[in-house]
Tab-separated table of C-alpha atoms in Angstrom:
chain	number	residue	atom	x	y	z
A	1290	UNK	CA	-31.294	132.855	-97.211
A	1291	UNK	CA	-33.540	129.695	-97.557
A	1292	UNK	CA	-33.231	127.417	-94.587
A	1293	UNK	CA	-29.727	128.429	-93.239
A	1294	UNK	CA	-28.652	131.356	-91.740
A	1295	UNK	CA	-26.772	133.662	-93.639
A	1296	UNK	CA	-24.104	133.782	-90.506
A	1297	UNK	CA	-22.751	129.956	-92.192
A	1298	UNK	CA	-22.414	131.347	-95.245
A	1299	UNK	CA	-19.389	131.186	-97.310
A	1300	UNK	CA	-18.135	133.924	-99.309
A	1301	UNK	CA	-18.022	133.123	-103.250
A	1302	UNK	CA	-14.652	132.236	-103.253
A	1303	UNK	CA	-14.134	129.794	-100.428
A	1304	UNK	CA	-17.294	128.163	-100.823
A	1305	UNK	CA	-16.295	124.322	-101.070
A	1306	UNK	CA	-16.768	122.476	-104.175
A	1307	UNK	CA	-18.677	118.764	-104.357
A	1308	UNK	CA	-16.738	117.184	-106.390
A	1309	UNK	CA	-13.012	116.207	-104.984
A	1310	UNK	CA	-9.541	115.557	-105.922
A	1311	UNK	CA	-8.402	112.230	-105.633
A	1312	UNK	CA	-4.935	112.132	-104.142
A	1313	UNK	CA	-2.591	110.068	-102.553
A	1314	UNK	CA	0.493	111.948	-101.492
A	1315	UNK	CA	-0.171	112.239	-97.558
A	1316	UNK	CA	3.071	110.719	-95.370
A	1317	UNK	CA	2.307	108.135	-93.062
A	1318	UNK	CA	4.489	107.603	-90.144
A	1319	UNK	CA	4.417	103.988	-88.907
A	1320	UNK	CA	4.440	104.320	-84.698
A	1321	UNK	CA	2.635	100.883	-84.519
A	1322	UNK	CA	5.101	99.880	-82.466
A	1323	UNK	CA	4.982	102.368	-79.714
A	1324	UNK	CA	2.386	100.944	-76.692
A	1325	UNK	CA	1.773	104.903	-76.266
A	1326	UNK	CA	0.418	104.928	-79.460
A	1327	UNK	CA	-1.845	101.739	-78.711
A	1328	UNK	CA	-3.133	102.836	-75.932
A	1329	UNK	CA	-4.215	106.058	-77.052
A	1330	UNK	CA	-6.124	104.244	-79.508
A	1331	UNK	CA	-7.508	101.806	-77.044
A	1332	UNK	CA	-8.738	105.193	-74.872
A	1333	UNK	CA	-9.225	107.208	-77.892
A	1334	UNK	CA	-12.498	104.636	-78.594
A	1335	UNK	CA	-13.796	105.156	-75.262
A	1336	UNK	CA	-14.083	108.890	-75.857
A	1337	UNK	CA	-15.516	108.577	-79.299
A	1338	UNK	CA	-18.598	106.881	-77.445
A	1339	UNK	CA	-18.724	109.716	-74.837
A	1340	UNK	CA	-18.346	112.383	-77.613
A	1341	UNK	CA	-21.664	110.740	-79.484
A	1342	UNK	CA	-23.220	110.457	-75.709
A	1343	UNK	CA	-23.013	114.402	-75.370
A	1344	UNK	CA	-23.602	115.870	-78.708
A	1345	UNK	CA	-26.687	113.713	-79.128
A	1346	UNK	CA	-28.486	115.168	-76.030
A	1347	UNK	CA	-30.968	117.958	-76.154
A	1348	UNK	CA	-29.905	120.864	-77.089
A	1349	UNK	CA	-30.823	122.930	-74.043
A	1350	UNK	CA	-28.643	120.064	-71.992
A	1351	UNK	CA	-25.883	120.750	-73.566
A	1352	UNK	CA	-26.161	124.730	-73.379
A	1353	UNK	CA	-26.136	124.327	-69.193
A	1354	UNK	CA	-22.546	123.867	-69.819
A	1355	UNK	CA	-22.354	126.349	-72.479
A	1356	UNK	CA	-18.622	128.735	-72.820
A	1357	UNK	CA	-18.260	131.845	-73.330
A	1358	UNK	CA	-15.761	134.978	-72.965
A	1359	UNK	CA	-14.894	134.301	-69.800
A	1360	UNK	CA	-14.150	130.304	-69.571
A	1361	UNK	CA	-12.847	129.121	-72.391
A	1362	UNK	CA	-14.239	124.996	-71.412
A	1363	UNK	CA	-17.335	123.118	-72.154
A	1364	UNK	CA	-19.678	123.148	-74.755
A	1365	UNK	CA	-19.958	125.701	-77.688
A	1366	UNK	CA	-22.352	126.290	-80.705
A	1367	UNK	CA	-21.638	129.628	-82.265
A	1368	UNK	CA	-17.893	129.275	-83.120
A	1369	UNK	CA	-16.733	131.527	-85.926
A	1370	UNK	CA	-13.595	131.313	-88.497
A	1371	UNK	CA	-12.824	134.147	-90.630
A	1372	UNK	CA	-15.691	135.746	-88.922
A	1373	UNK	CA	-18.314	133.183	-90.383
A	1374	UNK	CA	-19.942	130.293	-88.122
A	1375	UNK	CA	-18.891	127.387	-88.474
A	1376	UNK	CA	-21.317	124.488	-88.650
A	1377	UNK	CA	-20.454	122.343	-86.071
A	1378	UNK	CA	-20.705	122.046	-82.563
A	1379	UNK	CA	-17.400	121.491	-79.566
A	1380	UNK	CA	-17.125	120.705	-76.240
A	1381	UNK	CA	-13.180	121.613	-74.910
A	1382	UNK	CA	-11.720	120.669	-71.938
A	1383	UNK	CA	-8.436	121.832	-70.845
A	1384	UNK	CA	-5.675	119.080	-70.936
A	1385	UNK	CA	-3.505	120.305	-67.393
A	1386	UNK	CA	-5.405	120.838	-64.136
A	1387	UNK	CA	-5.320	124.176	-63.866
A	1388	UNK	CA	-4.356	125.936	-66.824
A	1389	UNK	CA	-2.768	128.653	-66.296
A	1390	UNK	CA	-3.505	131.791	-69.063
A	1391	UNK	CA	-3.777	135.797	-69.276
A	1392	UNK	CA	-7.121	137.223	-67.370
A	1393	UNK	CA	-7.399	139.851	-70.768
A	1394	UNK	CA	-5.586	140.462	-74.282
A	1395	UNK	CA	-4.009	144.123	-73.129
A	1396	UNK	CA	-0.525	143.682	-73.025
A	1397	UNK	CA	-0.155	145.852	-70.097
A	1398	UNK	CA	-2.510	143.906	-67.976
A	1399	UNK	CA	-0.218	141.208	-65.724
A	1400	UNK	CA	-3.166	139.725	-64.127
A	1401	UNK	CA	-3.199	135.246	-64.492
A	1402	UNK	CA	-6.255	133.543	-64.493
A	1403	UNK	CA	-6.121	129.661	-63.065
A	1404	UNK	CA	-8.699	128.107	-65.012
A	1405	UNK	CA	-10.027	124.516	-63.764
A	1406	UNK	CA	-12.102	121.640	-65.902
A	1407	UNK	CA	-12.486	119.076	-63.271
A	1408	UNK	CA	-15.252	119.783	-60.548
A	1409	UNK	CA	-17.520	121.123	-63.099
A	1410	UNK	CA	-21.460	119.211	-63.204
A	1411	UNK	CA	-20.419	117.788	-66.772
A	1412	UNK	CA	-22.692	115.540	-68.488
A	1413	UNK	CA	-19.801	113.350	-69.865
A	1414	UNK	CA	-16.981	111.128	-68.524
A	1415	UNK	CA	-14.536	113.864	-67.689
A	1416	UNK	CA	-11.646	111.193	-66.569
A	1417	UNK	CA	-11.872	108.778	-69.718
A	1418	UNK	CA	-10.837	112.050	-71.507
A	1419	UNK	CA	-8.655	113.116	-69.166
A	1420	UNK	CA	-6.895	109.489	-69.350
A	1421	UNK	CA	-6.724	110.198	-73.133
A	1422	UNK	CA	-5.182	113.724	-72.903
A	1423	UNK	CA	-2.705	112.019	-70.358
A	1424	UNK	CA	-1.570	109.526	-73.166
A	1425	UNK	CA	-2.034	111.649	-76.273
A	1426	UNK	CA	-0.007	114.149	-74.381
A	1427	UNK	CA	3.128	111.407	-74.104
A	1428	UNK	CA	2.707	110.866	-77.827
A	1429	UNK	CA	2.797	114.701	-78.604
A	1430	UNK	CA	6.036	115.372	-76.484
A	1431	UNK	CA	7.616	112.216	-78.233
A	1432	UNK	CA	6.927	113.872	-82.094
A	1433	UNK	CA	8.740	117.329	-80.598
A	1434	UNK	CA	11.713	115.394	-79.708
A	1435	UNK	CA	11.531	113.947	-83.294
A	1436	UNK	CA	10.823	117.225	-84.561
A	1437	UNK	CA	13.714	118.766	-82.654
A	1438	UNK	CA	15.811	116.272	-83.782
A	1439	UNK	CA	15.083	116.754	-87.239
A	1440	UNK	CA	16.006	120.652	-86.831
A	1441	UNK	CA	19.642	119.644	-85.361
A	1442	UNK	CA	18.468	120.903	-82.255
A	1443	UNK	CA	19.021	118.711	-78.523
A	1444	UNK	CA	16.077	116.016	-78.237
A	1445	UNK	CA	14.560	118.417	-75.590
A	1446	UNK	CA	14.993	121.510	-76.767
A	1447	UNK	CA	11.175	122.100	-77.549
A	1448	UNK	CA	9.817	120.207	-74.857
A	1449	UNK	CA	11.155	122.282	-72.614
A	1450	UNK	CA	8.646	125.361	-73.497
A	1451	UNK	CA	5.676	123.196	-72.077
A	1452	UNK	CA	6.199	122.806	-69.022
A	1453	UNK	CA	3.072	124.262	-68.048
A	1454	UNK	CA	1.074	123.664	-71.471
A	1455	UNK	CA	-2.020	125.249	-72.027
A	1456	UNK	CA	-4.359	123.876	-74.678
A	1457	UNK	CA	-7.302	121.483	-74.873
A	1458	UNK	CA	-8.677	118.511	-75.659
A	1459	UNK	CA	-11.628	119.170	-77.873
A	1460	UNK	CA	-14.457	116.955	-79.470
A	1461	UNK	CA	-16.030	118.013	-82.260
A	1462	UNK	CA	-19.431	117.475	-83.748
A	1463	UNK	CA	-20.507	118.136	-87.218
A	1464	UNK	CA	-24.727	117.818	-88.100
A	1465	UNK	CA	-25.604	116.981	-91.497
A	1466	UNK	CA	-25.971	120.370	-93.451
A	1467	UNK	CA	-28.788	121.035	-95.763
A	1468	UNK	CA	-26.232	123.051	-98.060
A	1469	UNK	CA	-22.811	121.708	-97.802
A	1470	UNK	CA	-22.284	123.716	-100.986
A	1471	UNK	CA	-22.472	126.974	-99.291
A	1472	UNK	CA	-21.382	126.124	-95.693
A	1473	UNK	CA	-18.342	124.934	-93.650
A	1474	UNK	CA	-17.953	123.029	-90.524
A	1475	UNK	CA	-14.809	124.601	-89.757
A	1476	UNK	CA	-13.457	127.880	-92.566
A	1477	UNK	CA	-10.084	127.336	-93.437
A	1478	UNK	CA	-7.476	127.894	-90.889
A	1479	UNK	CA	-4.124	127.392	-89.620
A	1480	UNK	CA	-3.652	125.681	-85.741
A	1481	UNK	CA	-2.399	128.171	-83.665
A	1482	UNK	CA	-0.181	126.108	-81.194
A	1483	UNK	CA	2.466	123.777	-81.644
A	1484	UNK	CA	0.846	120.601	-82.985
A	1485	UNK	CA	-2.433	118.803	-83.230
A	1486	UNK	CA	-3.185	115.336	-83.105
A	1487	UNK	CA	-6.503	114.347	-84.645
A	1488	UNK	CA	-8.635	111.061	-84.365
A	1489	UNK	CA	-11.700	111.456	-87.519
A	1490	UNK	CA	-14.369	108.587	-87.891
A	1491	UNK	CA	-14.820	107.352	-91.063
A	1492	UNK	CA	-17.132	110.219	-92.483
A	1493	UNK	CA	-14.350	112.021	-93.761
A	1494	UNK	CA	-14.524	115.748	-94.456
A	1495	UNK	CA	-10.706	117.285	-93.396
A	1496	UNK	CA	-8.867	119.048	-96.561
A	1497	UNK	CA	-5.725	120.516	-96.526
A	1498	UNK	CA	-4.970	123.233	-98.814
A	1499	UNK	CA	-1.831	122.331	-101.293
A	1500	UNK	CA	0.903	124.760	-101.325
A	1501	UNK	CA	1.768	124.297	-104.906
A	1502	UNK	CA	-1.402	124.854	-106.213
A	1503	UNK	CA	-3.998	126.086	-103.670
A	1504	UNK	CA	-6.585	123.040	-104.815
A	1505	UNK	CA	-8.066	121.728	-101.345
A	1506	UNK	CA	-6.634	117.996	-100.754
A	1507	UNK	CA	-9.110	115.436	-98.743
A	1508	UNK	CA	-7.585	113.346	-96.031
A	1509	UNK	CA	-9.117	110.242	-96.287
A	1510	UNK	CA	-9.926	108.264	-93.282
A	1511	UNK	CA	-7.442	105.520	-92.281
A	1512	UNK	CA	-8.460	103.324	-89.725
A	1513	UNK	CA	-6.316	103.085	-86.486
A	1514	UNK	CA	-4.536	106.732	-87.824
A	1515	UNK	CA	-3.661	109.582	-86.343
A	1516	UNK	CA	-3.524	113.058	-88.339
A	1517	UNK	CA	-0.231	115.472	-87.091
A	1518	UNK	CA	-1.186	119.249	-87.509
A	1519	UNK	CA	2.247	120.813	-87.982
A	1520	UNK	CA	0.622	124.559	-85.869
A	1521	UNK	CA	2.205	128.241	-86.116
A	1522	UNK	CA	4.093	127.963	-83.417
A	1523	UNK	CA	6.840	125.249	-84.510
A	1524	UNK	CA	6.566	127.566	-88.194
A	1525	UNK	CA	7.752	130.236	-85.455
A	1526	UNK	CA	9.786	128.730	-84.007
A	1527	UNK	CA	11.872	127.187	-86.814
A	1528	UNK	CA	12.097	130.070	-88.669
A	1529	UNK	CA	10.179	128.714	-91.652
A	1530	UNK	CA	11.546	125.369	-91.877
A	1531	UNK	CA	8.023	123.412	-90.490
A	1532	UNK	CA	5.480	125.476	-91.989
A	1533	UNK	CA	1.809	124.935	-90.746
A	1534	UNK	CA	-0.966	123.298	-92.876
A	1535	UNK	CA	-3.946	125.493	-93.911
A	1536	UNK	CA	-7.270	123.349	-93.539
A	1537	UNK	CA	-11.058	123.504	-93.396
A	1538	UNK	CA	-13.900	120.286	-92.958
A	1539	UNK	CA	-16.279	120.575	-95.542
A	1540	UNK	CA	-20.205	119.276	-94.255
A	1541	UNK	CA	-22.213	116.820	-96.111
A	1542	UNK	CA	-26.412	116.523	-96.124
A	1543	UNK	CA	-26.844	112.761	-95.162
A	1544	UNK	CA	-23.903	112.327	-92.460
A	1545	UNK	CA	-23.016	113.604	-88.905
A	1546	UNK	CA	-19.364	113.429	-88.240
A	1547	UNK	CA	-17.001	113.383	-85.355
A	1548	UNK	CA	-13.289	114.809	-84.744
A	1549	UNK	CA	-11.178	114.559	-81.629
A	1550	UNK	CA	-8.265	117.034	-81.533
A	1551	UNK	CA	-5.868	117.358	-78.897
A	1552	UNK	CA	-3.851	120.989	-79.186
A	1553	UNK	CA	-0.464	121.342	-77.746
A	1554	UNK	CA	-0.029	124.662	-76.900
A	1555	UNK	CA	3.099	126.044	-75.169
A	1556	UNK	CA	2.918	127.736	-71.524
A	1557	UNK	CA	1.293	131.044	-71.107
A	1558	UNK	CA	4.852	133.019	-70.184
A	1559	UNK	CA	6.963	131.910	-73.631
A	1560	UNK	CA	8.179	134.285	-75.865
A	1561	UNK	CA	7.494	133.444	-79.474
A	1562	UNK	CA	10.353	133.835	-81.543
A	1563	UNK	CA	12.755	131.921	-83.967
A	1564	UNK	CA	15.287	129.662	-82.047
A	1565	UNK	CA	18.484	131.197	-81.455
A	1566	UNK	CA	20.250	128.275	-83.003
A	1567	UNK	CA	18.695	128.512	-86.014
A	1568	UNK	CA	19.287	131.905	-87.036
A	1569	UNK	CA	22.739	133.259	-87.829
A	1570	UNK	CA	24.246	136.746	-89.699
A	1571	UNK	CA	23.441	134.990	-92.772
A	1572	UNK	CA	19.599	133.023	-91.889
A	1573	UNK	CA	17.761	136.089	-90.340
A	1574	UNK	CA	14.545	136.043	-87.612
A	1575	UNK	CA	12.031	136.184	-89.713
A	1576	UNK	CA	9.330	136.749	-86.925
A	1577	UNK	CA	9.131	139.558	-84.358
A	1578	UNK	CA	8.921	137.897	-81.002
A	1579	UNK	CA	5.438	137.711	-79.149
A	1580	UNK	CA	3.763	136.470	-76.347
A	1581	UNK	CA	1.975	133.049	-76.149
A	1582	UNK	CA	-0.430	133.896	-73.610
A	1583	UNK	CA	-1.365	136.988	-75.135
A	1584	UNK	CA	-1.675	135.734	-78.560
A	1585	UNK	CA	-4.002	132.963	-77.339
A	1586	UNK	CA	-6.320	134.760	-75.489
A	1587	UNK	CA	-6.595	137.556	-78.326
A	1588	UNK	CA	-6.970	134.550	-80.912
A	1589	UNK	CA	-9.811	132.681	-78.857
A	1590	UNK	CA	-11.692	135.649	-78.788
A	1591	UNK	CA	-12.936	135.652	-82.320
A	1592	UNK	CA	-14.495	132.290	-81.049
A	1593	UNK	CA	-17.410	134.065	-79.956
A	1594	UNK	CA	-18.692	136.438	-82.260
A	1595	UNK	CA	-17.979	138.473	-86.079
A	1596	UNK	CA	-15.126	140.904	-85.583
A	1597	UNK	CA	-14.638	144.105	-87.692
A	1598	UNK	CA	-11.557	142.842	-89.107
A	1599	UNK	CA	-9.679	139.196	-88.953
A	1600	UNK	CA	-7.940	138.303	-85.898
A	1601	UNK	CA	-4.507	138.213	-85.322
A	1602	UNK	CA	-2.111	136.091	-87.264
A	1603	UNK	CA	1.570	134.959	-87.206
A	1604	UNK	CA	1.734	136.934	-90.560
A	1605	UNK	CA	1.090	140.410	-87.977
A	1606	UNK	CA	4.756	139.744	-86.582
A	1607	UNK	CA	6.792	138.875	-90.087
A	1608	UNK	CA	9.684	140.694	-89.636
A	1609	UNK	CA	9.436	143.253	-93.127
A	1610	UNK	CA	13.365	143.340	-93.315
A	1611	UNK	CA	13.716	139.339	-93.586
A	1612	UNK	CA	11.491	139.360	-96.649
C-alpha cells in the first residue's frame, strides 16, 4: 500500500485525524516540592540522552539485543496493538533485579521464570536507568498511598501487593511517518498494571480518549511534568471507582519523538480482584478475580505478532450479575 506496510495500517475508523482539539481540562498535581520528584527529573534527563544514544544506532545494532517470546527485555521493533504494528520502536528493561513472572500463560502450569536485565552486553547505560527506575519507583509507591488514601483505605494498603513488582522501565522511540494519517505509533490502549508514569519531549503526540464524548484529547507537553496513567489494575481493584484512561500516540512526517514510561505492575502471585473493603451486600464485585502473573504473560504475548482474535482484557472477567 504505497510506501508503508499494510501491517501499520489503521482500520477506517481509528485512523487518527490531523487536525486536533484544543483543550485544557487535564489536572495537574503540584509535587514540586517533593526532592523525589526533583531528582527523578534530574536522572530522568540523563536517560533521555541514552534513549537518543540507542535508538539512533544502526539498525542491525540494535537487533543484537533484540526480544522476543521468551525474554520479555531489550530492544523491540515489531510491537503490535489491536493486532496492528505500531510505528515505533522500545527498548524495556525490567525495574527489580530479577523479576520474577510465569514460565507460560496455561493456568495449570506452576513453573516461575527469574528473569535478569543486568549482565546483559547492552549498548546503553543500564545503571543511569536503573538509578531512574530506583527513584521513579519511590514516586510511584508515594501516589498509591495517595490513591489509597483517597479510597478510605490504610496509607499502605496497595503498596503492600508489590512487594515483588514486576514491570519495566521502557523507552520509546517514534520515527517520523510518511503517513501519520493512516498509521499509529502506539493503537489505542488501556495500561495493564497499576500506574504509569510518563516523561514525553516536547514533540507531543499522547491523546487520551474522553469518556463523555469519545473525541481523542492531546496532552500537551509541559516542561518539567510528569503524566500519571491511572492502569486496569487500580480500576480492579477499586471496583470502578479509578477507571483507566484509554490512549494512543499519533506519528507526525517531519518529527522523531521520545517517551519514557515506567509501569508499576503488581507481583506475579496477586490475585486480581475488588478490595474487600470496598464491596459490601449493597456495592457488589464487579470483577471475577484473576491472576496477575498469568494475565501479564498472556497480555505480552500479543507483543509479538497478529492474533486471531484480541487479547485478553479486564472486560473478559466483568462479573455479568454486577451489571
Amino acid at each position: 500500500m504505497g510506501e508503508i506496510d499494510e501491517a501499520f495500517v489503521q482500520v477506517p475508523d481509528h485512523r487518527p485525524k490531523l487536525s486536533t482539539i484544543e483543550v485544557d481540562e487535564i489536572p495537574v498535581i503540584d509535587l514540586s516540592a517533593s526532592e523525589t520528584e526533583k531528582l527523578a527529573m534530574e536522572i530522568g534527563k540523563a536517560v533521555e540522552k541514552v534513549a537518543k544514544a540507542f535508538f539512533h544506532l544502526p539498525i542491525e545494532e540494535k537487533r543484537k539485543v533484540k526480544r522476543d517470546e521468551l525474554n520479555f527485555t531489550c530492544y523491540h521493533d515489531e510491537e503490535h496493538t489491536k493486532n496492528i504494528r505500531d510505528w515505533k520502536e522500545v527498548f524495556d528493561m525490567l525495574i527489580q533485579e530479577p523479576t520474577i513472572l510465569p514460565a507460560s500463560p496455561d493456568p495449570d502450569d506452576e513453573e516461575l521464570e527469574a528473569t535478569l536485565t543486568s549482565g546483559l552486553r547492552i549498548p546503553l547505560s543500564l545503571e543511569t536507568c536503573l538509578e531512574y527506575c530506583r527513584v521513579v519507583e519511590k514516586l510511584a509507591f508515594r501516589l498509591l498511598e495517595l490513591i489509597s488514601i483517597s479510597l478510605g483505605l490504610a496509607a499502605n494498603r496497595l503498596g503492600e501487593l508489590f512487594k515483588h513488582q514486576t514491570g519495566p522501565l521502557r523507552l520509546n522511540y517514534y520515527p517520523p511517518c510518511p503517513f501519520p494519517e493512516l498509521a499509529l505509533g502506539v493503537g489505542r490502549h488501556s495500561d495493564g498494571g497499576a500506574l504509569t508514569v510518563l516523561v514525553q519531549d516536547d514533540v507531543g503526540g499522547l491523546q487520551i480518549r474522553s469518556q463523555s464524548d469519545g473525541e481523542w484529547i492531546p496532552i500537551k507537553p509541559i516542561l518539567n511534568a510528569y503524566i500519571i496513567n491511572i492502569g486496569d489494575n487500580l480500576q480492579v481493584w477499586s471496583n470502578d471507582l479509578y477507571v483507566s484512561a484509554e490512549h494512543r500516540v499519533v506519528v507526525n512526517s517531519q518529527r522523531e519523538r521520545f517517551s519514557i514510561p515506567f509501569f508499576f505492575f503488581p507481583s506475579h502471585y496477586v490475585t486480581m480482584k475488588p478490595l474487600e473493603e470496598l464491596v459490601n451486600d449493597k456495592i457488589l464485585m464487579k470483577y471475577k478475580e484473576y491472576n496477575w502473573g498469568k494475565y501479564y504473560v498472556t497480555q505480552n504475548g500479543s507483543n509479538y505478532k497478529k492474533l486471531d482474535a484480541e487479547n485478553v482484557q479486564i472486560e473478559d472477567f466483568k462479573d455479568p450479575e454486577s451489571v
